Tab-separated table of C-alpha atoms (C1' of nucleotides) in Angstrom:
chain	number	residue	atom	x	y	z
A	1	MET	CA	2.709	14.219	-22.356
A	2	ALA	CA	3.482	16.636	-19.549
A	3	ARG	CA	5.575	13.866	-17.976
A	4	GLU	CA	9.323	14.143	-18.198
A	5	GLU	CA	11.490	11.399	-19.566
A	6	PRO	CA	12.370	9.161	-16.607
A	7	VAL	CA	15.837	10.228	-15.480
A	8	VAL	CA	18.262	7.519	-14.395
A	9	GLN	CA	18.507	8.896	-10.868
A	10	ARG	CA	17.434	12.026	-9.114
A	11	PRO	CA	20.349	14.178	-8.017
A	12	ARG	CA	19.724	13.790	-4.320
A	13	GLU	CA	19.661	10.022	-4.651
A	14	ALA	CA	22.929	10.095	-6.539
A	15	ILE	CA	24.525	12.089	-3.743
A	16	VAL	CA	23.257	9.720	-1.072
A	17	GLU	CA	24.413	6.657	-3.040
A	18	ALA	CA	27.891	8.148	-3.511
A	19	ALA	CA	28.060	9.065	0.170
A	20	ILE	CA	27.070	5.507	1.224
A	21	ALA	CA	29.769	3.976	-0.934
A	22	LEU	CA	32.468	6.433	0.189
A	23	PHE	CA	31.534	6.500	3.875
A	24	GLY	CA	31.532	2.699	3.826
A	25	LYS	CA	34.926	2.406	2.154
A	26	ARG	CA	36.855	5.353	3.626
A	27	GLY	CA	34.754	6.244	6.647
A	28	PHE	CA	32.942	9.516	7.403
A	29	ALA	CA	36.037	11.461	8.452
A	30	GLY	CA	38.025	9.976	5.576
A	31	THR	CA	35.563	11.186	2.960
A	32	THR	CA	35.390	14.792	1.814
A	33	MET	CA	32.463	16.596	0.269
A	34	ARG	CA	34.777	17.041	-2.738
A	35	ASP	CA	35.075	13.230	-3.027
A	36	ILE	CA	31.310	12.889	-3.057
A	37	ALA	CA	30.893	15.719	-5.552
A	38	SER	CA	33.424	14.295	-7.984
A	39	GLU	CA	31.793	10.867	-7.731
A	40	VAL	CA	28.430	12.430	-8.589
A	41	GLY	CA	29.926	14.660	-11.250
A	42	VAL	CA	29.185	18.129	-9.862
A	43	LEU	CA	31.279	20.800	-8.161
A	44	PRO	CA	31.546	20.643	-4.382
A	45	GLY	CA	29.404	23.703	-3.671
A	46	SER	CA	26.577	22.308	-5.740
A	47	LEU	CA	25.941	19.539	-3.257
A	48	TYR	CA	24.422	22.035	-0.870
A	49	ALA	CA	21.524	22.663	-3.200
A	50	HIS	CA	20.366	19.194	-2.206
A	51	ILE	CA	21.618	18.542	1.306
A	52	ASN	CA	22.123	20.598	4.417
A	53	SER	CA	25.449	19.357	5.729
A	54	LYS	CA	27.827	16.444	5.764
A	55	GLU	CA	26.434	15.276	9.066
A	56	THR	CA	22.797	15.313	8.048
A	57	LEU	CA	23.836	13.191	5.132
A	58	LEU	CA	25.442	10.682	7.516
A	59	ASP	CA	22.470	10.864	9.856
A	60	GLU	CA	20.017	10.057	7.067
A	61	ILE	CA	22.103	7.070	5.922
A	62	VAL	CA	22.586	5.668	9.418
A	63	GLU	CA	19.022	6.212	10.582
A	64	LEU	CA	17.337	4.742	7.488
A	65	GLY	CA	19.951	2.009	7.512
A	66	ILE	CA	19.140	0.898	11.044
A	67	GLU	CA	15.459	1.052	10.229
A	68	SER	CA	15.962	-1.375	7.365
A	69	PHE	CA	17.455	-3.754	9.916
A	70	LEU	CA	14.651	-3.148	12.396
A	71	ALA	CA	12.271	-4.148	9.590
A	72	ILE	CA	13.491	-7.734	9.890
A	73	GLU	CA	10.910	-8.085	12.690
A	74	GLU	CA	8.262	-8.410	9.990
A	75	ALA	CA	10.096	-11.462	8.653
A	76	ILE	CA	9.894	-13.259	12.013
A	77	PRO	CA	6.879	-15.571	12.180
A	78	LYS	CA	4.840	-14.484	15.170
A	79	SER	CA	3.990	-17.705	16.915
A	80	ALA	CA	6.642	-20.131	15.692
A	81	PRO	CA	9.057	-21.912	18.035
A	82	VAL	CA	11.988	-19.753	19.200
A	83	VAL	CA	14.565	-21.593	17.122
A	84	GLU	CA	12.522	-21.061	14.023
A	85	ARG	CA	12.106	-17.366	14.801
A	86	LEU	CA	15.815	-16.990	15.478
A	87	ARG	CA	16.647	-18.670	12.210
A	88	ALA	CA	14.264	-16.350	10.350
A	89	ALA	CA	15.855	-13.322	12.063
A	90	ILE	CA	19.368	-14.408	11.089
A	91	LYS	CA	18.375	-14.983	7.464
A	92	ALA	CA	16.539	-11.688	7.286
A	93	HIS	CA	19.513	-9.831	8.761
A	94	VAL	CA	21.889	-11.405	6.263
A	95	ALA	CA	19.553	-10.512	3.437
A	96	VAL	CA	19.617	-6.837	4.451
A	97	ALA	CA	23.388	-6.784	5.022
A	98	ALA	CA	24.235	-8.595	1.771
A	99	GLU	CA	21.771	-6.585	-0.302
A	100	ASN	CA	23.492	-3.360	0.730
A	101	PRO	CA	26.967	-4.014	2.176
A	102	GLY	CA	28.085	-0.413	1.841
A	103	ARG	CA	25.207	1.027	3.795
A	104	SER	CA	25.558	-1.734	6.415
A	105	LEU	CA	29.196	-0.814	6.939
A	106	VAL	CA	28.138	2.756	7.525
A	107	VAL	CA	25.463	1.634	9.964
A	108	PHE	CA	27.815	-0.599	11.923
A	109	HIS	CA	30.809	1.754	12.163
A	110	GLN	CA	30.160	5.371	11.192
A	111	TRP	CA	27.419	6.187	13.724
A	112	ARG	CA	30.312	7.246	16.011
A	113	PHE	CA	30.632	10.461	14.010
A	114	LEU	CA	27.092	11.590	14.736
A	115	THR	CA	26.708	14.381	17.275
A	116	GLU	CA	23.807	14.935	19.638
A	117	PRO	CA	20.910	14.596	19.377
A	118	ASN	CA	21.407	12.348	16.351
A	119	LEU	CA	23.845	10.118	18.181
A	120	THR	CA	21.447	9.276	20.975
A	121	ARG	CA	18.624	8.596	18.543
A	122	ALA	CA	20.787	6.233	16.495
A	123	LEU	CA	22.098	4.440	19.631
A	124	ASN	CA	18.543	3.913	20.848
A	125	LYS	CA	17.518	2.302	17.581
A	126	ARG	CA	20.653	0.160	17.704
A	127	ARG	CA	19.737	-0.994	21.208
A	128	ARG	CA	16.177	-1.810	20.070
A	129	TYR	CA	17.716	-3.944	17.351
A	130	GLN	CA	19.953	-5.855	19.741
A	131	GLN	CA	16.963	-6.411	22.010
A	132	ILE	CA	15.205	-8.405	19.259
A	133	PHE	CA	17.959	-10.983	19.500
A	134	VAL	CA	18.397	-10.755	23.275
A	135	ARG	CA	14.701	-11.468	23.780
A	136	LEU	CA	14.733	-14.417	21.393
A	137	VAL	CA	17.791	-15.954	23.057
A	138	ASP	CA	16.459	-15.374	26.558
A	139	GLU	CA	13.160	-16.992	25.608
A	140	GLY	CA	14.999	-19.940	24.110
A	141	ILE	CA	17.130	-20.428	27.200
A	142	ALA	CA	14.052	-20.205	29.405
A	143	ASP	CA	11.989	-22.766	27.502
A	144	GLY	CA	14.956	-25.102	26.978
A	145	THR	CA	15.099	-24.913	23.220
A	146	LEU	CA	18.496	-23.219	23.481
A	147	ALA	CA	21.371	-24.401	25.672
A	148	ARG	CA	20.764	-23.733	29.376
A	149	THR	CA	24.430	-22.935	29.855
A	150	LEU	CA	24.406	-19.902	27.563
A	151	ASP	CA	25.042	-16.383	28.761
A	152	SER	CA	22.529	-14.528	26.634
A	153	LYS	CA	24.562	-11.343	26.328
A	154	ILE	CA	27.682	-13.140	25.111
A	155	ALA	CA	25.530	-15.327	22.850
A	156	VAL	CA	24.020	-12.281	21.206
A	157	PHE	CA	27.406	-10.598	20.868
A	158	ALA	CA	28.745	-13.712	19.130
A	159	LEU	CA	25.689	-13.871	16.910
A	160	LEU	CA	25.725	-10.194	15.948
A	161	GLY	CA	29.484	-10.258	15.505
A	162	ALA	CA	29.242	-13.040	12.963
A	163	LEU	CA	26.328	-11.282	11.245
A	164	ASN	CA	27.848	-7.777	11.269
A	165	TRP	CA	30.999	-9.149	9.668
A	166	VAL	CA	29.068	-10.159	6.567
A	167	PRO	CA	29.399	-6.821	4.727
A	168	GLU	CA	33.187	-7.014	5.186
A	169	TRP	CA	33.419	-10.139	3.012
A	170	TYR	CA	30.227	-10.741	1.148
A	171	SER	CA	30.412	-10.252	-2.614
A	172	PRO	CA	27.477	-10.660	-4.925
A	173	ALA	CA	29.972	-12.189	-7.367
A	174	GLY	CA	30.885	-14.965	-4.920
A	175	HIS	CA	29.739	-18.569	-4.681
A	176	PHE	CA	26.626	-17.995	-2.619
A	177	ASN	CA	23.628	-15.744	-2.780
A	178	PRO	CA	22.380	-13.944	0.322
A	179	VAL	CA	19.772	-16.602	1.080
A	180	GLU	CA	22.372	-19.378	1.028
A	181	VAL	CA	24.736	-17.347	3.213
A	182	GLY	CA	21.927	-16.746	5.666
A	183	GLU	CA	21.130	-20.455	5.860
A	184	LYS	CA	24.727	-21.430	6.356
A	185	LEU	CA	25.325	-18.822	9.048
A	186	ALA	CA	22.131	-19.856	10.805
A	187	ASP	CA	23.299	-23.500	10.738
A	188	ILE	CA	26.719	-22.575	12.145
A	189	LEU	CA	25.367	-20.308	14.865
A	190	LEU	CA	22.588	-22.658	15.979
A	191	GLU	CA	24.322	-25.995	15.603
A	192	GLY	CA	27.991	-25.036	15.908
A	193	LEU	CA	30.987	-26.216	13.966
A	194	LEU	CA	30.978	-29.676	15.478
A	195	PRO	CA	29.255	-32.525	13.663
A	196	PRO	CA	25.792	-33.593	14.852
A	197	ARG	CA	26.155	-35.473	18.106
A	198	SER	CA	22.863	-37.276	18.014
A	199	PRO	CA	23.309	-41.053	17.427
A	200	ALA	CA	22.814	-41.685	13.733
A	201	GLY	CA	20.553	-38.661	13.765
A	202	LYS	CA	19.137	-37.381	10.525
A	203	ARG	CA	20.090	-33.772	9.764
B	1	MET	CA	74.219	5.465	40.212
B	2	ALA	CA	74.443	6.459	36.571
B	3	ARG	CA	70.881	5.004	36.113
B	4	GLU	CA	68.033	7.453	35.818
B	5	GLU	CA	64.961	7.311	37.945
B	6	PRO	CA	62.526	5.064	36.074
B	7	VAL	CA	60.145	7.368	34.236
B	8	VAL	CA	56.459	6.449	34.062
B	9	GLN	CA	56.552	6.149	30.287
B	10	ARG	CA	58.953	7.132	27.573
B	11	PRO	CA	57.593	9.889	25.352
B	12	ARG	CA	57.415	7.722	22.244
B	13	GLU	CA	55.399	5.099	24.082
B	14	ALA	CA	53.031	7.767	25.347
B	15	ILE	CA	52.462	8.961	21.790
B	16	VAL	CA	51.788	5.464	20.501
B	17	GLU	CA	49.409	4.730	23.356
B	18	ALA	CA	47.471	7.927	22.731
B	19	ALA	CA	47.345	7.172	18.995
B	20	ILE	CA	46.002	3.669	19.631
B	21	ALA	CA	43.214	4.950	21.844
B	22	LEU	CA	42.280	7.769	19.480
B	23	PHE	CA	42.580	5.809	16.221
B	24	GLY	CA	40.470	3.111	17.829
B	25	LYS	CA	37.743	5.465	19.005
B	26	ARG	CA	37.630	8.061	16.225
B	27	GLY	CA	39.448	6.333	13.397
B	28	PHE	CA	42.667	7.317	11.651
B	29	ALA	CA	41.086	10.029	9.486
B	30	GLY	CA	39.006	11.298	12.417
B	31	THR	CA	42.041	11.789	14.611
B	32	THR	CA	44.363	14.804	14.224
B	33	MET	CA	47.965	15.051	15.298
B	34	ARG	CA	46.737	17.874	17.522
B	35	ASP	CA	44.387	15.427	19.298
B	36	ILE	CA	47.282	13.102	19.967
B	37	ALA	CA	49.551	15.931	21.111
B	38	SER	CA	47.019	17.301	23.569
B	39	GLU	CA	46.372	13.788	24.952
B	40	VAL	CA	50.127	13.351	25.494
B	41	GLY	CA	50.471	16.921	26.813
B	42	VAL	CA	52.862	18.423	24.264
B	43	LEU	CA	52.447	20.845	21.395
B	44	PRO	CA	51.638	19.345	17.970
B	45	GLY	CA	54.995	20.064	16.378
B	46	SER	CA	56.803	18.300	19.205
B	47	LEU	CA	55.422	14.926	18.149
B	48	TYR	CA	57.755	14.929	15.165
B	49	ALA	CA	60.802	14.708	17.401
B	50	HIS	CA	59.648	11.114	18.057
B	51	ILE	CA	57.798	9.924	14.988
B	52	ASN	CA	58.120	10.449	11.263
B	53	SER	CA	54.553	10.908	10.178
B	54	LYS	CA	50.947	10.136	11.002
B	55	GLU	CA	50.966	7.160	8.658
B	56	THR	CA	54.125	5.560	10.039
B	57	LEU	CA	52.455	5.796	13.400
B	58	LEU	CA	49.413	3.907	12.046
B	59	ASP	CA	51.626	1.419	10.291
B	60	GLU	CA	53.565	0.591	13.426
B	61	ILE	CA	50.333	0.111	15.393
B	62	VAL	CA	48.686	-2.069	12.757
B	63	GLU	CA	51.746	-4.139	11.955
B	64	LEU	CA	52.726	-4.900	15.572
B	65	GLY	CA	49.054	-5.449	16.324
B	66	ILE	CA	48.600	-8.124	13.685
B	67	GLU	CA	51.799	-9.743	14.832
B	68	SER	CA	50.401	-10.027	18.359
B	69	PHE	CA	47.502	-11.966	16.819
B	70	LEU	CA	49.820	-14.113	14.707
B	71	ALA	CA	51.560	-15.016	17.942
B	72	ILE	CA	48.515	-17.059	18.987
B	73	GLU	CA	50.027	-19.897	16.938
B	74	GLU	CA	52.356	-20.499	19.858
B	75	ALA	CA	49.336	-21.114	22.077
B	76	ILE	CA	48.060	-23.890	19.808
B	77	PRO	CA	49.185	-27.336	21.004
B	78	LYS	CA	51.076	-28.904	18.136
B	79	SER	CA	49.738	-32.414	17.952
B	80	ALA	CA	46.378	-32.178	19.733
B	81	PRO	CA	43.074	-33.061	18.004
B	82	VAL	CA	41.733	-30.366	15.682
B	83	VAL	CA	38.878	-29.352	17.952
B	84	GLU	CA	41.246	-28.836	20.866
B	85	ARG	CA	43.577	-26.759	18.664
B	86	LEU	CA	40.649	-24.696	17.405
B	87	ARG	CA	39.461	-24.104	20.935
B	88	ALA	CA	42.957	-22.998	21.941
B	89	ALA	CA	43.173	-20.631	18.965
B	90	ILE	CA	39.806	-19.017	19.812
B	91	LYS	CA	40.777	-18.547	23.480
B	92	ALA	CA	44.149	-17.095	22.530
B	93	HIS	CA	42.557	-14.721	20.048
B	94	VAL	CA	40.052	-13.463	22.631
B	95	ALA	CA	42.873	-13.010	25.134
B	96	VAL	CA	44.751	-10.738	22.739
B	97	ALA	CA	41.626	-8.811	21.688
B	98	ALA	CA	40.360	-8.314	25.203
B	99	GLU	CA	43.769	-7.387	26.592
B	100	ASN	CA	44.031	-4.538	24.136
B	101	PRO	CA	40.647	-3.650	22.654
B	102	GLY	CA	41.764	-0.298	21.315
B	103	ARG	CA	44.688	-1.679	19.374
B	104	SER	CA	42.491	-4.493	18.064
B	105	LEU	CA	39.960	-2.047	16.721
B	106	VAL	CA	42.777	-0.284	14.884
B	107	VAL	CA	44.017	-3.598	13.506
B	108	PHE	CA	40.546	-4.668	12.314
B	109	HIS	CA	39.411	-1.402	10.755
B	110	GLN	CA	42.101	1.220	10.225
B	111	TRP	CA	44.463	-0.738	7.973
B	112	ARG	CA	42.406	0.708	5.122
B	113	PHE	CA	44.225	3.982	5.556
B	114	LEU	CA	47.650	2.578	4.958
B	115	THR	CA	49.160	3.326	1.568
B	116	GLU	CA	51.528	1.131	-0.397
B	117	PRO	CA	53.760	-0.634	0.355
B	118	ASN	CA	52.502	-0.767	3.931
B	119	LEU	CA	48.993	-1.731	2.860
B	120	THR	CA	50.106	-4.845	0.976
B	121	ARG	CA	52.354	-5.902	3.820
B	122	ALA	CA	49.514	-5.562	6.332
B	123	LEU	CA	47.048	-7.383	4.110
B	124	ASN	CA	49.483	-10.259	3.698
B	125	LYS	CA	49.837	-10.680	7.428
B	126	ARG	CA	46.053	-10.540	7.746
B	127	ARG	CA	45.708	-13.283	5.186
B	128	ARG	CA	48.270	-15.398	7.003
B	129	TYR	CA	46.210	-14.966	10.133
B	130	GLN	CA	42.984	-16.077	8.465
B	131	GLN	CA	44.839	-19.065	7.069
B	132	ILE	CA	45.524	-20.363	10.554
B	133	PHE	CA	41.798	-20.786	11.027
B	134	VAL	CA	41.031	-21.942	7.493
B	135	ARG	CA	43.594	-24.748	7.814
B	136	LEU	CA	42.200	-25.827	11.171
B	137	VAL	CA	38.617	-25.884	9.877
B	138	ASP	CA	39.585	-27.672	6.661
B	139	GLU	CA	41.480	-30.292	8.634
B	140	GLY	CA	38.495	-30.795	10.934
B	141	ILE	CA	36.099	-31.184	8.050
B	142	ALA	CA	38.441	-33.686	6.370
B	143	ASP	CA	38.908	-35.902	9.424
B	144	GLY	CA	35.252	-35.701	10.436
B	145	THR	CA	35.735	-33.931	13.752
B	146	LEU	CA	33.884	-30.900	12.380
B	147	ALA	CA	30.591	-31.043	10.500
B	148	ARG	CA	30.957	-32.429	6.965
B	149	THR	CA	28.357	-29.980	5.720
B	150	LEU	CA	30.418	-26.861	6.543
B	151	ASP	CA	31.706	-24.457	3.934
B	152	SER	CA	35.099	-23.689	5.433
B	153	LYS	CA	35.261	-20.094	4.191
B	154	ILE	CA	31.879	-19.150	5.563
B	155	ALA	CA	32.662	-21.004	8.761
B	156	VAL	CA	35.853	-19.011	9.222
B	157	PHE	CA	34.086	-15.734	8.383
B	158	ALA	CA	31.462	-16.542	11.046
B	159	LEU	CA	34.193	-17.457	13.513
B	160	LEU	CA	36.333	-14.408	12.906
B	161	GLY	CA	33.281	-12.180	12.777
B	162	ALA	CA	32.256	-13.252	16.265
B	163	LEU	CA	35.875	-12.900	17.472
B	164	ASN	CA	36.586	-9.575	15.843
B	165	TRP	CA	33.476	-8.107	17.401
B	166	VAL	CA	34.878	-8.650	20.911
B	167	PRO	CA	36.751	-5.330	21.143
B	168	GLU	CA	33.484	-3.533	20.337
B	169	TRP	CA	31.807	-4.756	23.506
B	170	TYR	CA	34.347	-6.238	25.903
B	171	SER	CA	34.950	-4.240	29.041
B	172	PRO	CA	37.469	-5.263	31.725
B	173	ALA	CA	34.857	-3.946	34.199
B	174	GLY	CA	32.246	-6.426	32.992
B	175	HIS	CA	31.094	-9.779	34.378
B	176	PHE	CA	33.697	-11.937	32.719
B	177	ASN	CA	37.478	-11.953	32.354
B	178	PRO	CA	39.070	-12.612	28.969
B	179	VAL	CA	39.567	-16.300	29.708
B	180	GLU	CA	35.915	-16.805	30.538
B	181	VAL	CA	34.803	-14.915	27.457
B	182	GLY	CA	37.142	-17.054	25.344
B	183	GLU	CA	35.670	-20.217	26.777
B	184	LYS	CA	32.104	-19.119	26.265
B	185	LEU	CA	32.735	-18.009	22.710
B	186	ALA	CA	34.527	-21.269	21.947
B	187	ASP	CA	31.535	-23.193	23.327
B	188	ILE	CA	29.048	-21.183	21.246
B	189	LEU	CA	31.095	-21.418	18.028
B	190	LEU	CA	31.883	-25.129	18.389
B	191	GLU	CA	28.623	-26.414	19.847
B	192	GLY	CA	26.156	-23.761	18.676
B	193	LEU	CA	23.306	-22.131	20.531
B	194	LEU	CA	21.135	-25.270	20.589
B	195	PRO	CA	21.188	-27.542	23.587
B	196	PRO	CA	23.247	-30.736	23.484
B	197	ARG	CA	21.392	-33.271	21.362
B	198	SER	CA	23.095	-36.379	22.616
B	199	PRO	CA	20.703	-38.535	24.697
B	200	ALA	CA	21.365	-37.833	28.378
B	201	GLY	CA	24.885	-36.873	27.343
B	202	LYS	CA	27.148	-35.411	29.946
B	203	ARG	CA	28.500	-32.003	29.088
C	1	DC	C1'	24.369	23.731	-10.693
C	2	DC	C1'	28.534	27.050	-11.281
C	3	DT	C1'	31.732	30.963	-9.912
C	4	DA	C1'	34.296	32.566	-6.542
C	5	DC	C1'	35.456	32.551	-2.250
C	6	DC	C1'	35.832	32.330	3.274
C	7	DG	C1'	37.751	31.199	7.825
C	8	DA	C1'	39.254	27.158	10.122
C	9	DT	C1'	42.030	23.438	10.432
C	10	DC	C1'	45.098	20.016	8.661
C	11	DG	C1'	50.007	17.435	8.592
C	12	DG	C1'	54.291	18.836	8.876
C	13	DT	C1'	58.876	21.826	9.225
C	14	DA	C1'	62.907	25.227	10.404
C	15	DG	C1'	65.377	26.819	13.864
C	16	DG	C1'	66.379	27.024	18.186
D	1	DC	C1'	60.111	20.049	23.328
D	2	DC	C1'	58.666	25.048	22.035
D	3	DT	C1'	58.004	29.125	18.795
D	4	DA	C1'	56.372	30.363	14.775
D	5	DC	C1'	54.891	29.265	10.709
D	6	DC	C1'	53.755	27.044	5.774
D	7	DG	C1'	50.928	25.492	1.854
D	8	DA	C1'	47.104	22.537	1.227
D	9	DT	C1'	42.707	21.246	2.079
D	10	DC	C1'	38.514	21.216	4.649
D	11	DG	C1'	33.050	22.142	5.112
D	12	DG	C1'	30.311	25.446	3.704
D	13	DT	C1'	28.201	30.057	1.582
D	14	DA	C1'	26.678	34.285	-1.386
D	15	DG	C1'	25.098	35.418	-5.461
D	16	DG	C1'	23.820	34.387	-9.591
DNA sequence: CCTACCGATCGGTAGG
DNA sequence: CCTACCGATCGGTAGG
């Protein structure tokens, strides 16, 4: 009985959600605290009862956002073949990106507006994330389950480029759900656009 | 004798070059006219002797930038097989993106800050550009030279994602020149990361 | 969470 | 291209 009615959203969450959407659409520098306030439905000064500054708001979004991508490691089966692990990583990445396209756009592009020491911290997490894919590709090249002719850096850039583009076009209202998109992207990246070259091979 | 000494750069060009670099690095909203002026070495008000407004500056950069991508059509051999045309398109795109990474970043991300009617005009050109790739992929699926199982929209998004990511990482000081990067990306996108599956096939 | 406000900075201009 | 400036808007704060 002492419990309150459950509110739809706590004010701080509403601010963060509005900031994610606006930073994603208009960028950090293109969004004003007044934009955020009017989206939330309060006056600009009132925001500062819940947050410290515009940049700490960005930092929180970017940092937690990258961490939600780093969490894909848990979706990678530990002792499966490289190709299977890579496929799982791609699908998990697409799931995160498609589940929250706005936040992903902020993670991929707005980190530039962080200042030190937040910038370095974010860049380090970003590097750790890339390393997940670099290690997988290197391992696959070494054991022959990926093409020997690959340059692993360029391969990872191609891979992450295709994956990081997802929030620019994915719509939950579209033909495919995130799982289907992940599978199709994994197929394209692993097998390429060309048809199967194996003689009468099943696929 | 009436000819002037050739100046290093005409003032308007210097302004546009500075704007490209700054819009690319810090975004349109994150760049001030004062930033551009100090990069060029004049006082802020002096810029307006050469340009009309911040937005017309952006519009010129975006519009001419997209047109330099549309010009890749001339690099596509008219009656070659689809796969060969697609490979030529990829290589030409990478050449444009790597030759001018700053401008490409503006083209890919800063068009959002255009207002009407510039925005619609830019979006139309962008759509025309995507259509080049959509038509190639559709044709390849239809004639069986690309995988029958492809969804052409997702395939093009994957393709353009990998290509549009190039200006984020390409450095002229790196291991590869633009031509090599184009070839490697074309290989990865067409043939995938997996090794060739044809039995003892030459490659 | 609002009222009322601050100093700094913004894009842009008039006149030379 | 500079001097000198404008009104608007910015992120943020004091005090309630």
